[in-house]
Amino acid sequence: MRALKLLLCTAAVVAGLASPAFAAVKVVATTEDLAAIAREVGGDRVEVTALAKGYQDPHFVEPKPSFILAVSRADLLVVVGRELEIGWLPTLITSSRNAKIQPGAAGYLDASLNVKILEIPTGQLTRAMGDVHPQGNPHYWLDPGNGRLIAQAVRDRLTQLDAAGKAVYQQRYDDFDKRLAVAEKRWDAAMAPYKGTKLVTYHRSWPNFMERFGLQVMGYVEPKPGIPPSPSHTLELISDMKAQGVKLIVVEPYFDKKTPAAIAAQIGGTVLELAPSVGGEKTVTDYISLFDYDVKLLQGALKQITGR
Ligand SMILES: [Zn+2]
């Protein structure tokens, strides 16, 4: 008996070395944004792994063997949904052979189900060639209001899977909610002078963000989500930007800057790289710092352009 206890202790120590915390719930999130929110809510009770890095295009991620291992050990898989990960996640879920996290199981959480989704296609649903947003815009985490709703869904699901942690999850959610509310006041104040300003973005990553802060996206460098720039579309965009006096082009870190730079040169405008995700830039390590980073850069660029 003593030998068995010793053996169990040793096993626990070894396991402890492999993963520092004895977490009650192993969480895998498909993106660093969802992982950051899960850490906010779960604290020490969860061990969180993110699959896609914040500097990668989340639509197109190269699945690594380590992804299968992580998913196979997960108690909870949190996904962005709306087909954002359709190119790389379904095979990963199947290959993991983990019954707990299959779609429909308690360990599968689609974070898009209780948030505000924009650009939901109406009328006949034909998947236009190359359109990577057939179920509405999946970049919804870029509205802090949606971040709060995601945190609520994570809190409720963690409580369902780990009832002993209920009070911890509630307390941590409340704390996150309060800090987020304080931060939102700061971001709203920074963006207030620029309400209604028009800008262009490369991909349709920013509708939730821009709507939240009262900015207007008047066009895209991509002719359609997921389709690279074409000369005819670029010429049309330049003429529209000139006509409407639009000077700012927001670009995600993983896109080629050549076309945005050429457009900016034509109109005397500015190309601004923003982080669409936690981890998209070194200093962006959690959900609130993501908005701190983007709002500060955007404020600087808009100040220069508008003189406000
Ligand atoms: Zn997209």
Coordinates of C-alpha atoms and ligand atoms in Angstrom, one line a residue:
M1 CA 0.0 0.0 0.0
R2 CA 2.8 2.4 0.9
A3 CA 4.6 1.4 -2.3
L4 CA 1.5 2.1 -4.3
K5 CA 1.1 5.5 -2.6
L6 CA 4.7 6.4 -3.3
L7 CA 4.2 5.3 -6.9
L8 CA 1.1 7.5 -7.2
C9 CA 3.0 10.4 -5.7
T10 CA 5.8 10.0 -8.1
A11 CA 3.4 9.8 -11.0
A12 CA 1.8 13.0 -9.8
V13 CA 5.1 14.8 -9.5
V14 CA 6.1 13.7 -13.0
A15 CA 2.7 14.9 -14.3
G16 CA 3.2 18.1 -12.4
L17 CA 6.5 18.7 -14.1
A18 CA 4.8 18.2 -17.5
S19 CA 2.0 20.6 -16.7
P20 CA 2.6 23.1 -13.9
A21 CA -1.0 23.3 -12.6
F22 CA -3.1 20.4 -11.5
A23 CA -6.0 21.7 -13.5
A24 CA -9.5 20.4 -13.1
V25 CA -10.3 21.1 -16.8
K26 CA -8.0 20.8 -19.8
V27 CA -9.2 23.4 -22.3
V28 CA -8.2 23.7 -25.9
A29 CA -9.2 26.8 -27.8
T30 CA -8.8 27.2 -31.5
T31 CA -7.5 30.7 -31.2
E32 CA -5.5 32.8 -28.8
D33 CA -8.5 35.1 -28.2
L34 CA -10.7 32.3 -26.9
A35 CA -7.8 30.9 -25.0
A36 CA -7.2 34.3 -23.3
I37 CA -10.9 34.5 -22.3
A38 CA -10.9 30.9 -21.0
R39 CA -7.8 31.8 -18.8
E40 CA -9.6 34.9 -17.5
V41 CA -12.6 32.8 -16.4
G42 CA -10.8 29.5 -15.5
G43 CA -7.7 30.7 -13.6
D44 CA -5.8 27.9 -12.0
R45 CA -8.6 25.5 -12.4
V46 CA -8.0 25.2 -16.1
E47 CA -5.0 24.4 -18.3
V48 CA -5.5 26.2 -21.6
T49 CA -3.9 25.5 -25.0
A50 CA -4.4 27.7 -28.0
L51 CA -4.1 26.1 -31.5
A52 CA -3.8 28.9 -34.1
K53 CA -1.3 31.7 -33.3
G54 CA -2.6 35.2 -33.2
Y55 CA -0.3 36.3 -36.1
Q56 CA -1.7 33.5 -38.4
D57 CA -4.7 33.9 -40.6
P58 CA -7.3 31.9 -38.6
H59 CA -9.0 30.7 -41.8
F60 CA -5.9 28.9 -43.0
V61 CA -3.9 27.2 -40.3
E62 CA -1.5 24.3 -40.9
P63 CA -2.5 21.6 -38.4
K64 CA 0.5 20.3 -36.4
P65 CA 0.8 16.9 -34.8
S66 CA 0.8 18.7 -31.4
F67 CA -2.7 19.9 -32.2
I68 CA -4.0 16.3 -32.4
L69 CA -2.3 15.5 -29.1
A70 CA -3.8 18.6 -27.4
V71 CA -7.3 17.9 -28.7
S72 CA -7.1 14.2 -27.8
R73 CA -6.5 15.2 -24.1
A74 CA -9.0 18.0 -23.9
D75 CA -12.0 18.1 -21.6
L76 CA -13.3 21.2 -23.4
L77 CA -12.8 22.4 -26.9
V78 CA -13.8 26.1 -27.5
V79 CA -14.2 27.0 -31.2
V80 CA -14.9 30.3 -33.0
G81 CA -17.4 28.6 -35.3
R82 CA -19.3 30.2 -38.2
E83 CA -17.0 28.0 -40.4
L84 CA -13.9 30.1 -39.5
E85 CA -11.9 26.9 -38.8
I86 CA -13.7 24.7 -41.4
G87 CA -10.5 24.2 -43.4
W88 CA -8.5 22.7 -40.5
L89 CA -10.5 21.8 -37.5
P90 CA -13.0 19.0 -38.5
T91 CA -10.2 16.5 -39.4
L92 CA -8.4 17.4 -36.1
I93 CA -11.5 16.6 -34.1
T94 CA -12.0 13.3 -35.9
S95 CA -8.4 12.3 -35.6
S96 CA -8.3 13.1 -31.9
R97 CA -10.8 10.2 -31.2
N98 CA -11.8 12.1 -28.1
A99 CA -15.6 11.5 -27.5
K100 CA -15.7 14.3 -24.9
I101 CA -15.1 17.2 -27.4
Q102 CA -17.1 16.0 -30.5
P103 CA -19.7 18.5 -31.8
G104 CA -22.8 18.2 -29.7
A105 CA -21.0 16.8 -26.6
A106 CA -20.7 18.8 -23.4
G107 CA -17.0 19.3 -24.1
Y108 CA -17.6 21.2 -27.3
L109 CA -18.4 24.9 -27.1
D110 CA -19.2 26.9 -30.2
A111 CA -18.5 30.5 -28.9
S112 CA -20.5 32.1 -31.7
L113 CA -23.9 30.8 -30.6
N114 CA -24.7 33.6 -28.1
V115 CA -22.9 36.6 -29.5
K116 CA -23.8 39.4 -31.9
I117 CA -23.0 38.1 -35.4
L118 CA -22.9 40.6 -38.3
E119 CA -23.1 40.1 -42.1
I120 CA -25.4 37.0 -41.9
P121 CA -26.2 36.3 -45.6
T122 CA -29.9 36.7 -46.5
G123 CA -31.8 35.2 -49.4
Q124 CA -30.6 32.1 -51.2
L125 CA -27.5 30.6 -49.7
T126 CA -25.1 29.9 -52.5
R127 CA -21.5 29.6 -51.4
A128 CA -20.0 32.2 -53.7
M129 CA -16.6 31.0 -54.8
G130 CA -13.9 31.7 -52.3
D131 CA -16.3 33.4 -49.8
V132 CA -15.0 32.3 -46.4
H133 CA -17.9 33.9 -44.4
P134 CA -20.9 31.9 -45.5
Q135 CA -22.5 31.8 -42.0
G136 CA -22.0 35.5 -41.1
N137 CA -18.9 37.2 -40.0
P138 CA -16.7 35.0 -37.8
H139 CA -14.4 37.8 -36.5
Y140 CA -17.0 38.7 -33.8
W141 CA -14.5 38.5 -30.9
L142 CA -13.3 42.0 -31.9
D143 CA -16.3 43.6 -30.2
P144 CA -15.6 43.7 -26.4
G145 CA -19.3 43.3 -25.8
N146 CA -19.0 39.9 -27.6
G147 CA -15.9 39.1 -25.5
R148 CA -18.1 39.5 -22.4
L149 CA -20.7 37.1 -23.9
I150 CA -18.0 34.6 -24.8
A151 CA -16.8 34.7 -21.2
Q152 CA -20.3 34.0 -19.9
A153 CA -20.6 31.0 -22.2
V154 CA -17.2 29.7 -21.0
R155 CA -18.2 30.3 -17.4
D156 CA -21.4 28.3 -17.8
R157 CA -19.7 25.4 -19.6
L158 CA -16.8 25.2 -17.2
T159 CA -19.4 25.1 -14.3
Q160 CA -21.2 22.3 -16.1
L161 CA -18.0 20.3 -16.5
D162 CA -16.5 21.1 -13.1
A163 CA -19.3 21.9 -10.6
A164 CA -16.8 22.1 -7.7
G165 CA -15.4 25.2 -9.4
K166 CA -18.7 27.1 -9.7
A167 CA -17.9 29.9 -7.3
V168 CA -14.4 30.4 -8.7
Y169 CA -15.7 30.7 -12.3
Q170 CA -18.4 33.1 -11.2
Q171 CA -16.0 35.3 -9.2
R172 CA -13.4 35.3 -12.0
Y173 CA -16.1 36.2 -14.6
D174 CA -17.3 39.0 -12.4
D175 CA -13.8 40.4 -12.1
F176 CA -13.2 40.2 -15.8
D177 CA -16.5 41.8 -16.5
K178 CA -15.6 44.7 -14.2
R179 CA -12.2 45.3 -15.7
L180 CA -13.6 45.1 -19.2
A181 CA -16.3 47.7 -18.4
V182 CA -13.6 50.1 -17.1
A183 CA -11.5 49.5 -20.2
E184 CA -14.5 50.0 -22.5
K185 CA -15.0 53.5 -21.1
R186 CA -11.3 54.3 -21.9
W187 CA -11.6 52.9 -25.5
D188 CA -14.9 54.7 -26.1
A189 CA -13.4 58.0 -25.0
A190 CA -10.3 57.5 -27.2
M191 CA -12.5 56.8 -30.3
A192 CA -15.2 59.3 -29.7
P193 CA -13.7 62.2 -31.7
Y194 CA -13.6 60.0 -34.8
K195 CA -17.2 58.8 -35.0
G196 CA -18.3 58.3 -38.5
T197 CA -14.9 58.3 -40.0
K198 CA -14.6 56.1 -43.1
L199 CA -11.8 53.6 -43.7
V200 CA -10.9 50.6 -45.7
T201 CA -9.8 47.2 -44.4
Y202 CA -7.9 44.4 -46.2
H203 CA -10.2 41.5 -45.1
R204 CA -13.6 41.7 -43.4
S205 CA -12.0 41.1 -40.0
W206 CA -13.2 44.3 -38.4
P207 CA -17.0 44.9 -38.8
N208 CA -17.7 44.2 -35.1
F209 CA -14.8 46.3 -34.0
M210 CA -15.6 49.3 -36.2
E211 CA -19.3 49.2 -35.5
R212 CA -18.6 49.1 -31.7
F213 CA -16.4 52.3 -32.0
G214 CA -18.6 54.1 -34.5
L215 CA -16.2 53.9 -37.5
Q216 CA -17.4 53.1 -41.0
V217 CA -15.8 50.5 -43.2
M218 CA -16.4 51.7 -46.8
G219 CA -14.5 49.0 -48.7
Y220 CA -12.0 46.1 -48.7
V221 CA -8.7 45.4 -50.4
E222 CA -10.0 41.9 -51.0
P223 CA -12.7 41.8 -53.7
K224 CA -14.4 39.0 -51.6
P225 CA -13.4 37.5 -48.2
G226 CA -10.6 35.1 -49.0
I227 CA -10.0 36.3 -52.6
P228 CA -6.7 38.1 -53.2
P229 CA -6.8 41.7 -54.6
S230 CA -7.4 42.0 -58.3
P231 CA -6.3 45.0 -60.5
S232 CA -9.9 45.9 -61.5
H233 CA -11.1 45.9 -57.9
T234 CA -8.1 47.9 -56.7
L235 CA -8.7 50.6 -59.3
E236 CA -12.4 50.8 -58.3
L237 CA -11.4 51.0 -54.6
I238 CA -8.9 53.8 -55.3
S239 CA -11.5 55.8 -57.2
D240 CA -14.1 55.3 -54.4
M241 CA -11.6 56.3 -51.7
K242 CA -10.6 59.4 -53.6
A243 CA -14.3 60.3 -54.1
Q244 CA -15.1 59.9 -50.4
G245 CA -11.9 61.3 -49.1
V246 CA -10.9 58.0 -47.3
K247 CA -7.3 57.9 -46.2
L248 CA -6.8 54.9 -44.0
I249 CA -6.3 51.3 -44.9
V250 CA -6.2 48.8 -42.0
V251 CA -4.3 45.6 -42.6
E252 CA -4.0 42.3 -40.7
P253 CA -0.4 41.1 -40.0
Y254 CA -0.6 38.1 -42.3
F255 CA -1.5 39.9 -45.5
D256 CA 0.9 41.1 -48.2
K257 CA 1.3 44.9 -47.8
K258 CA 2.1 45.5 -51.5
T259 CA -1.5 46.3 -52.7
P260 CA -2.4 48.4 -49.6
A261 CA 0.9 50.4 -50.0
A262 CA 0.2 51.0 -53.7
I263 CA -3.3 52.2 -52.9
A264 CA -2.0 54.5 -50.1
A265 CA 0.6 56.0 -52.5
Q266 CA -2.2 56.7 -55.0
I267 CA -4.4 58.5 -52.5
G268 CA -1.9 60.0 -50.1
G269 CA -3.2 57.7 -47.4
T270 CA -1.8 55.6 -44.6
V271 CA -1.5 51.8 -44.1
L272 CA -2.0 50.7 -40.5
E273 CA -1.3 47.2 -39.3
L274 CA -3.6 46.3 -36.4
A275 CA -3.6 43.0 -34.4
P276 CA -6.8 41.1 -35.0
S277 CA -6.0 38.6 -32.3
V278 CA -4.2 38.1 -29.0
G279 CA -0.7 37.2 -29.9
G280 CA -0.9 39.1 -33.2
E281 CA 1.7 41.3 -31.7
K282 CA 4.2 40.6 -28.9
T283 CA 2.8 43.1 -26.4
V284 CA -0.8 41.8 -26.9
T285 CA -0.9 39.0 -24.3
D286 CA -4.6 39.1 -23.2
Y287 CA -8.0 40.1 -24.3
I288 CA -8.0 43.6 -22.8
S289 CA -4.5 44.4 -24.1
L290 CA -5.6 43.5 -27.6
F291 CA -8.0 46.4 -27.6
D292 CA -5.6 48.7 -25.8
Y293 CA -3.1 48.1 -28.6
D294 CA -5.5 48.5 -31.5
V295 CA -7.3 51.5 -30.1
K296 CA -4.1 53.3 -29.4
L297 CA -2.7 52.8 -32.9
L298 CA -6.0 53.6 -34.5
Q299 CA -6.4 56.8 -32.4
G300 CA -2.9 57.9 -33.5
A301 CA -3.6 57.3 -37.2
L302 CA -7.0 58.9 -37.1
K303 CA -5.7 61.9 -35.2
Q304 CA -3.1 62.5 -37.9
I305 CA -5.6 62.0 -40.8
T306 CA -8.5 64.1 -39.4
G307 CA -6.5 66.6 -37.3
R308 CA -9.1 66.0 -34.5
Ligands
ZN1 ZN -12.6 36.1 -42.3

